PDB file of C-alpha atoms in Angstrom:
ATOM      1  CA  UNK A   1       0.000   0.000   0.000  1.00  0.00           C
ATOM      2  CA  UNK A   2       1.113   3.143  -1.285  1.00  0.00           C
ATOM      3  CA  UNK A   3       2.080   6.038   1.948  1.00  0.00           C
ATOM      4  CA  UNK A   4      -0.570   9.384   1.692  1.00  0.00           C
ATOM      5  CA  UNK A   5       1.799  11.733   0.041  1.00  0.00           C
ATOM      6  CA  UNK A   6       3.320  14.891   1.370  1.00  0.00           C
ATOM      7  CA  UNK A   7       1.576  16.935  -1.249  1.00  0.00           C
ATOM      8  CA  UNK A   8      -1.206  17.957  -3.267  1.00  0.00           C
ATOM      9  CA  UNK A   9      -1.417  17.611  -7.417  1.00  0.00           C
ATOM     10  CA  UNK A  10      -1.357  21.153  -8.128  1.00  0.00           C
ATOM     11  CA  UNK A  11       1.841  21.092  -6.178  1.00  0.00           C
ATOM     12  CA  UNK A  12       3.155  17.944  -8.130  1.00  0.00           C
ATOM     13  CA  UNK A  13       2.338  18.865 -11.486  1.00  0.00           C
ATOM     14  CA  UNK A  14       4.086  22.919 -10.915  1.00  0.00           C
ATOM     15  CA  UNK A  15       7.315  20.485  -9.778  1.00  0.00           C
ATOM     16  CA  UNK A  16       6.952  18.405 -13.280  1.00  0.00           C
ATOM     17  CA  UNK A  17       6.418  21.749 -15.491  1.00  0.00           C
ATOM     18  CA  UNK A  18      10.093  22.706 -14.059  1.00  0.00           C
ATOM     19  CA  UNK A  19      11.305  19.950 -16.840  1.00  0.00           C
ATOM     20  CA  UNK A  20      11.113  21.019 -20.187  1.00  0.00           C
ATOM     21  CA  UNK A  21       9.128  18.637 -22.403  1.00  0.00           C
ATOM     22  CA  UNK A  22       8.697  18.802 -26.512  1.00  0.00           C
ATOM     23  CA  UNK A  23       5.273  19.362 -27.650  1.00  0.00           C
ATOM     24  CA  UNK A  24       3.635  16.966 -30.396  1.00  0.00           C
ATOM     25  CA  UNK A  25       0.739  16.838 -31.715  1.00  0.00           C
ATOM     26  CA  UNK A  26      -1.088  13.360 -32.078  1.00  0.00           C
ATOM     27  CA  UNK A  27      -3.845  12.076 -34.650  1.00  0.00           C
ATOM     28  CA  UNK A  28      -5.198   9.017 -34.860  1.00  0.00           C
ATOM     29  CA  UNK A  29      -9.042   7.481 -36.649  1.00  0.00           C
ATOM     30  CA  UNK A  30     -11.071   4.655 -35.816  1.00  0.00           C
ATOM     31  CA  UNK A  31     -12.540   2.189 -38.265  1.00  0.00           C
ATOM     32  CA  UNK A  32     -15.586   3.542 -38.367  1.00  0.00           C
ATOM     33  CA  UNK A  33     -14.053   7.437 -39.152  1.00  0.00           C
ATOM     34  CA  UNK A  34     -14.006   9.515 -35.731  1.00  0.00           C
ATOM     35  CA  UNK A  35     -10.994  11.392 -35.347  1.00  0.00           C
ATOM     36  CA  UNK A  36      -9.158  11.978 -32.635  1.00  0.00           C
ATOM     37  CA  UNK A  37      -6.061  15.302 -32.412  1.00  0.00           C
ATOM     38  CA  UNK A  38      -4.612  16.018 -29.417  1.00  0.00           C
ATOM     39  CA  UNK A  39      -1.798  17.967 -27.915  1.00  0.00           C
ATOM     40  CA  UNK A  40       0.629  15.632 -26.005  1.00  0.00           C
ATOM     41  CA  UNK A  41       3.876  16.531 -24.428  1.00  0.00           C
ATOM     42  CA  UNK A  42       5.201  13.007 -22.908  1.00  0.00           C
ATOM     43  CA  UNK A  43       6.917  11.511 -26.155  1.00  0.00           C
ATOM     44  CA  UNK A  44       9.940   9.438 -26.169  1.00  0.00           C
ATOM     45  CA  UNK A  45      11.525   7.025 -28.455  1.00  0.00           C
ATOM     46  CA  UNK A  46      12.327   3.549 -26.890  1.00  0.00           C
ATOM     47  CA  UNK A  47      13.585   1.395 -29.134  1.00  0.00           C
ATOM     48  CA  UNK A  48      15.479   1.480 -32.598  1.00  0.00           C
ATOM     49  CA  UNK A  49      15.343  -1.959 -33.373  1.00  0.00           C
ATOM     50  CA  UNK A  50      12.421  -2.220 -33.604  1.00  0.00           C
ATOM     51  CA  UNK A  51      11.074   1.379 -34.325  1.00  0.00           C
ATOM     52  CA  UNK A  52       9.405   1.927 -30.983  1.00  0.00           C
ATOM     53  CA  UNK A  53       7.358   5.031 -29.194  1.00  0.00           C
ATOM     54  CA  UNK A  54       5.682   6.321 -26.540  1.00  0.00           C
ATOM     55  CA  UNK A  55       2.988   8.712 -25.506  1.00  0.00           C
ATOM     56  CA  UNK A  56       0.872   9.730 -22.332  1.00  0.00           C
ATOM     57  CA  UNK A  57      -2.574  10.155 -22.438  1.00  0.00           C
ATOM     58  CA  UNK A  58      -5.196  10.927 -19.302  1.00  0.00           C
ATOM     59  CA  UNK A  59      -7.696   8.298 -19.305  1.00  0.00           C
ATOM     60  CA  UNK A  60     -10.577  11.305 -19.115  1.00  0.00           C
ATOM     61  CA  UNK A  61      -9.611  12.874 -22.484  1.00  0.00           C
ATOM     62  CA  UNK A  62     -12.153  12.981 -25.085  1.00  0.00           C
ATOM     63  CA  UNK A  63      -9.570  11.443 -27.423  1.00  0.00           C
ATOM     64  CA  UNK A  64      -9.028   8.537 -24.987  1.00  0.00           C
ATOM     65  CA  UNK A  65     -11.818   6.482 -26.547  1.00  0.00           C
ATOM     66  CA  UNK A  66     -10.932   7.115 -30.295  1.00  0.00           C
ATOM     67  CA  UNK A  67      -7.251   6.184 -29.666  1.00  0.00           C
ATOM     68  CA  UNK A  68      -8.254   2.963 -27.937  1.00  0.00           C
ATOM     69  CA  UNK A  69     -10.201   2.196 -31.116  1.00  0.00           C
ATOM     70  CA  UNK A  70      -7.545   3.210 -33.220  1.00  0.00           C
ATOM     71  CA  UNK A  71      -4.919   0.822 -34.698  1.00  0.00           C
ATOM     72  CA  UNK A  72      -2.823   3.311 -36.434  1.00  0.00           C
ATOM     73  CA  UNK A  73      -1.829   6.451 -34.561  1.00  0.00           C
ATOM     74  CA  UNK A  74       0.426   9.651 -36.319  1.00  0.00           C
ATOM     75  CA  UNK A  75       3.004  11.596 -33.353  1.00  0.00           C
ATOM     76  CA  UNK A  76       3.230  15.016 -35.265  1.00  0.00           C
ATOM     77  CA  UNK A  77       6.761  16.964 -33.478  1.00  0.00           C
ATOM     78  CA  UNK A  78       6.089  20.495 -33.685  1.00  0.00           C
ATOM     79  CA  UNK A  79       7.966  23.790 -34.302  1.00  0.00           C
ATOM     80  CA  UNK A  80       7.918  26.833 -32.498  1.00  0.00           C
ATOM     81  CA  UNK A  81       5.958  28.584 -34.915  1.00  0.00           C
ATOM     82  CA  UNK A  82       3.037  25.845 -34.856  1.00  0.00           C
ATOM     83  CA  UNK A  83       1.730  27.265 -31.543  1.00  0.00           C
ATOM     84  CA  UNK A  84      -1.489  27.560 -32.545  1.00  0.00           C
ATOM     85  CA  UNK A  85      -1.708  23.771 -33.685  1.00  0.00           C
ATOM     86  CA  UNK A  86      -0.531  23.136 -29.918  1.00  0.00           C
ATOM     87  CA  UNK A  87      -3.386  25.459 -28.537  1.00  0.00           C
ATOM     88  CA  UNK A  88      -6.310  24.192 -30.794  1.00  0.00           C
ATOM     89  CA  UNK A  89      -5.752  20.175 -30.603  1.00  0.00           C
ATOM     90  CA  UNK A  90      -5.463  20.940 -26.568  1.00  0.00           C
ATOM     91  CA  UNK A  91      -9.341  22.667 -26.809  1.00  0.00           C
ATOM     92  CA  UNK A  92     -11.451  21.193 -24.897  1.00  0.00           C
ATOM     93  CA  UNK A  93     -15.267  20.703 -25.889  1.00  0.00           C
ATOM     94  CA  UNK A  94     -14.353  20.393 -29.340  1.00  0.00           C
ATOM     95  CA  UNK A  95     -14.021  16.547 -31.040  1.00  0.00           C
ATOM     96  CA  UNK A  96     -11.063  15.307 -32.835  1.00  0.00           C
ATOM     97  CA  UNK A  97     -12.726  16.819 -36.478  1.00  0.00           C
ATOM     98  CA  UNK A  98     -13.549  20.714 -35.375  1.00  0.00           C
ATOM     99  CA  UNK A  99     -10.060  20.335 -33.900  1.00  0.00           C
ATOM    100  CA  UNK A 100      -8.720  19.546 -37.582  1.00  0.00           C
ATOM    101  CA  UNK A 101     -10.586  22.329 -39.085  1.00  0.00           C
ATOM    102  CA  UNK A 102      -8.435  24.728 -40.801  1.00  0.00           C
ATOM    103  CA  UNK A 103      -5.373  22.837 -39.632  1.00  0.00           C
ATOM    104  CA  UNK A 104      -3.438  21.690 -43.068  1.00  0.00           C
ATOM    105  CA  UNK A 105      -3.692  17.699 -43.187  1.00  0.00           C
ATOM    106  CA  UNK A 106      -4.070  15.070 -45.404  1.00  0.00           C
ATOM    107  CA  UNK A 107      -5.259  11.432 -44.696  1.00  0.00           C
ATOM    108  CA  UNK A 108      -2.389   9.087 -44.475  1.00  0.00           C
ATOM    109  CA  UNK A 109      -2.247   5.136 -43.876  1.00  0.00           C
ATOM    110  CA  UNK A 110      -5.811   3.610 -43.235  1.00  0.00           C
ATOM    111  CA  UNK A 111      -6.993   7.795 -42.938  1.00  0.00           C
ATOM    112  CA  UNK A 112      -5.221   9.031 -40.218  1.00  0.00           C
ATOM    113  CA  UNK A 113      -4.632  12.519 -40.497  1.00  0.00           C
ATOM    114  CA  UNK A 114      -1.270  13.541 -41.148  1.00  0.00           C
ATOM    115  CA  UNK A 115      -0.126  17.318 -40.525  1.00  0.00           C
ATOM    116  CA  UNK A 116       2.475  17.958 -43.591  1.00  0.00           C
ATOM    117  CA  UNK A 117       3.738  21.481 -42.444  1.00  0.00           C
ATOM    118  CA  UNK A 118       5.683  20.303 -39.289  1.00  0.00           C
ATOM    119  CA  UNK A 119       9.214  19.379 -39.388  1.00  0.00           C
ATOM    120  CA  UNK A 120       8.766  15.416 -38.535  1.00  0.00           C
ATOM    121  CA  UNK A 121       6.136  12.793 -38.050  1.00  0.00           C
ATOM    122  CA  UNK A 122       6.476   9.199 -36.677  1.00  0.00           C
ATOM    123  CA  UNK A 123       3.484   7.095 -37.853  1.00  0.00           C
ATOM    124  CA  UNK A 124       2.489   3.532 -36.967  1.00  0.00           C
ATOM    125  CA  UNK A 125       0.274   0.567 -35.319  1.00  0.00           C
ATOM    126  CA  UNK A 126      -0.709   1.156 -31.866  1.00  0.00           C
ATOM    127  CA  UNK A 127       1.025  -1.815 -30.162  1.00  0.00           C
ATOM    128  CA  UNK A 128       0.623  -2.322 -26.266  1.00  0.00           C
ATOM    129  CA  UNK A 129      -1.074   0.215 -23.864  1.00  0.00           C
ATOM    130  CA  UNK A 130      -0.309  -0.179 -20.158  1.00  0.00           C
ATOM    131  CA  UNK A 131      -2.395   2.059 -17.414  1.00  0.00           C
ATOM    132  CA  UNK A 132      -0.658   3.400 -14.820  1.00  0.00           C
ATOM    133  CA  UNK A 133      -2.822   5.949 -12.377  1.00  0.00           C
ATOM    134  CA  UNK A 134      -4.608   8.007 -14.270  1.00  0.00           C
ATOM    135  CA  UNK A 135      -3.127   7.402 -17.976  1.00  0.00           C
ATOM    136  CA  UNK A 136      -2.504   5.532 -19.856  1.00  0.00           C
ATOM    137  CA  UNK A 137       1.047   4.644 -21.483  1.00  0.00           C
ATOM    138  CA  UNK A 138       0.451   3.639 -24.916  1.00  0.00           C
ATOM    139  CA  UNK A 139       3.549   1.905 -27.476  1.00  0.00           C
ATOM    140  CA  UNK A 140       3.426   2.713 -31.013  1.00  0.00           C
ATOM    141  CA  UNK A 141       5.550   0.014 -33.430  1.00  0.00           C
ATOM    142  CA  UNK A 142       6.760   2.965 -36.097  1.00  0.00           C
ATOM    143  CA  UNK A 143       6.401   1.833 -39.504  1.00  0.00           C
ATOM    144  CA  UNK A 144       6.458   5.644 -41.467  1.00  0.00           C
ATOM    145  CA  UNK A 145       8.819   8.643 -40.740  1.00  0.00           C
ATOM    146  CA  UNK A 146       8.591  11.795 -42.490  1.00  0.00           C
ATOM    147  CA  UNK A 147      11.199  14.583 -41.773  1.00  0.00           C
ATOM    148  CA  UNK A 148      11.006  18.019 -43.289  1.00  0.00           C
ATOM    149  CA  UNK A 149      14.270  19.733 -42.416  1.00  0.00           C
ATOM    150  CA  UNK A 150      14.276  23.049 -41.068  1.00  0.00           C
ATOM    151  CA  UNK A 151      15.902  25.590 -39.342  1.00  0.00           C
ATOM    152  CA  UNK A 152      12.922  26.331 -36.723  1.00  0.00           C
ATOM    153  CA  UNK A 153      13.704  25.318 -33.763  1.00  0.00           C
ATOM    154  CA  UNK A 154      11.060  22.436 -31.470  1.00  0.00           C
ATOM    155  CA  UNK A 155       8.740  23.844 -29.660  1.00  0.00           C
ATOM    156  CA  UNK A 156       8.482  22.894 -26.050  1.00  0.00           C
ATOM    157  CA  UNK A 157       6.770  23.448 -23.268  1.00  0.00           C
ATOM    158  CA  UNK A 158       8.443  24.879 -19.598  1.00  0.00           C
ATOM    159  CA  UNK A 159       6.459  25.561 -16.387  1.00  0.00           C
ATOM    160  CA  UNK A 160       3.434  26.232 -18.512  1.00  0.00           C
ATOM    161  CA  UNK A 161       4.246  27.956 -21.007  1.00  0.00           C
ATOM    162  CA  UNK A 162       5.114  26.871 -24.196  1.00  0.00           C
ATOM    163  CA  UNK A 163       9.154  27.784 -25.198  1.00  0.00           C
ATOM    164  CA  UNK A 164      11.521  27.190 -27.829  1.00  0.00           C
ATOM    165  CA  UNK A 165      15.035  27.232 -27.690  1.00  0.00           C
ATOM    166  CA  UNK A 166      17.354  30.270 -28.398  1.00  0.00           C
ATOM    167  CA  UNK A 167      19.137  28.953 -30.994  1.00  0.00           C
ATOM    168  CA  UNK A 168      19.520  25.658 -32.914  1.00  0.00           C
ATOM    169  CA  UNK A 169      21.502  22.925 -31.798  1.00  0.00           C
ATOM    170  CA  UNK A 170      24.798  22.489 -33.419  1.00  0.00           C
ATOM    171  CA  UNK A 171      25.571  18.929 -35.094  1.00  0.00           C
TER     172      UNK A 171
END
């Protein structure tokens, strides 16, 4: 049994916001066509071989239900000058569709909607999803990349705001 902790969410989630995060933004459709875009900042690659992801999602998101009905899912990485994107897919009250609505997309593999104008997208089957509290943690088997090289730097997101760096990193 888990101790009573020593403080409140509001308190744990301003110590979290002191790591900066990138910002994605994730699409995904079921079979029967309902959409689901959403703004989602814990993203990481684990595993090269094979092409493996993850992302977060609260299990009292609208999108929840459309991306457990989903089997393909697209992880859009943002720039810094796609803050918009970043604010309308995080609306709530509006469904996956009004959130695509004047957003530039086309339909990709089996229709999920792929954003073109950001720098890289990881697209793939939605493998295993593992709940843990309140979220869910769900795997996504990478099958498609698309990178559109740019100068603009990621955009991120920093004690709740969203950020970009300075300057570029150098290679």
């Amino acid at each position: 049994m888990m101790a009573e902790p020593l403080f409140d969410s509001a308190e744990f989630r301003q110590v979290c916001g002191h790591f900066p995060t990138g910002v994605t933004a994730v699409t995904a459709v079921t079979a029967e066509g309902t959409v689901a875009a959403l703004t989602v900042n814990s993203f990481t690659s684990v595993s090269l071989e094979p092409a493996k992801v993850l992302f977060c999602v609260t299990t009292f998101s609208s999108s929840f239900p459309v991306l457990m009905g989903s089997e393909r899912i697209a992880i859009h990485i943002l720039s810094q000058d796609q803050q918009d994107v970043a604010r309308r897919f995080a609306t709530s009250g509006l469904s996956g569709a009004q959130r695509l609505d004047g957003v530039s997309w086309v339909p990709g593999p089996d229709g999920v909607p792929l954003l073109p104008d950001t720098p890289a997208i990881l697209a793939g089957r939605r493998d295993e999803v593992i709940t843990s509290g309140d979220h869910v943690i769900i795997l996504l088997d990478v099958d498609q990349v698309h990178l559109k090289p740019t100068d603009v730097p990621a955009l991120s997101f920093y004690r709740g705001r969203f950020v970009a760096p300075s300057r570029p990193a150098t290679e």
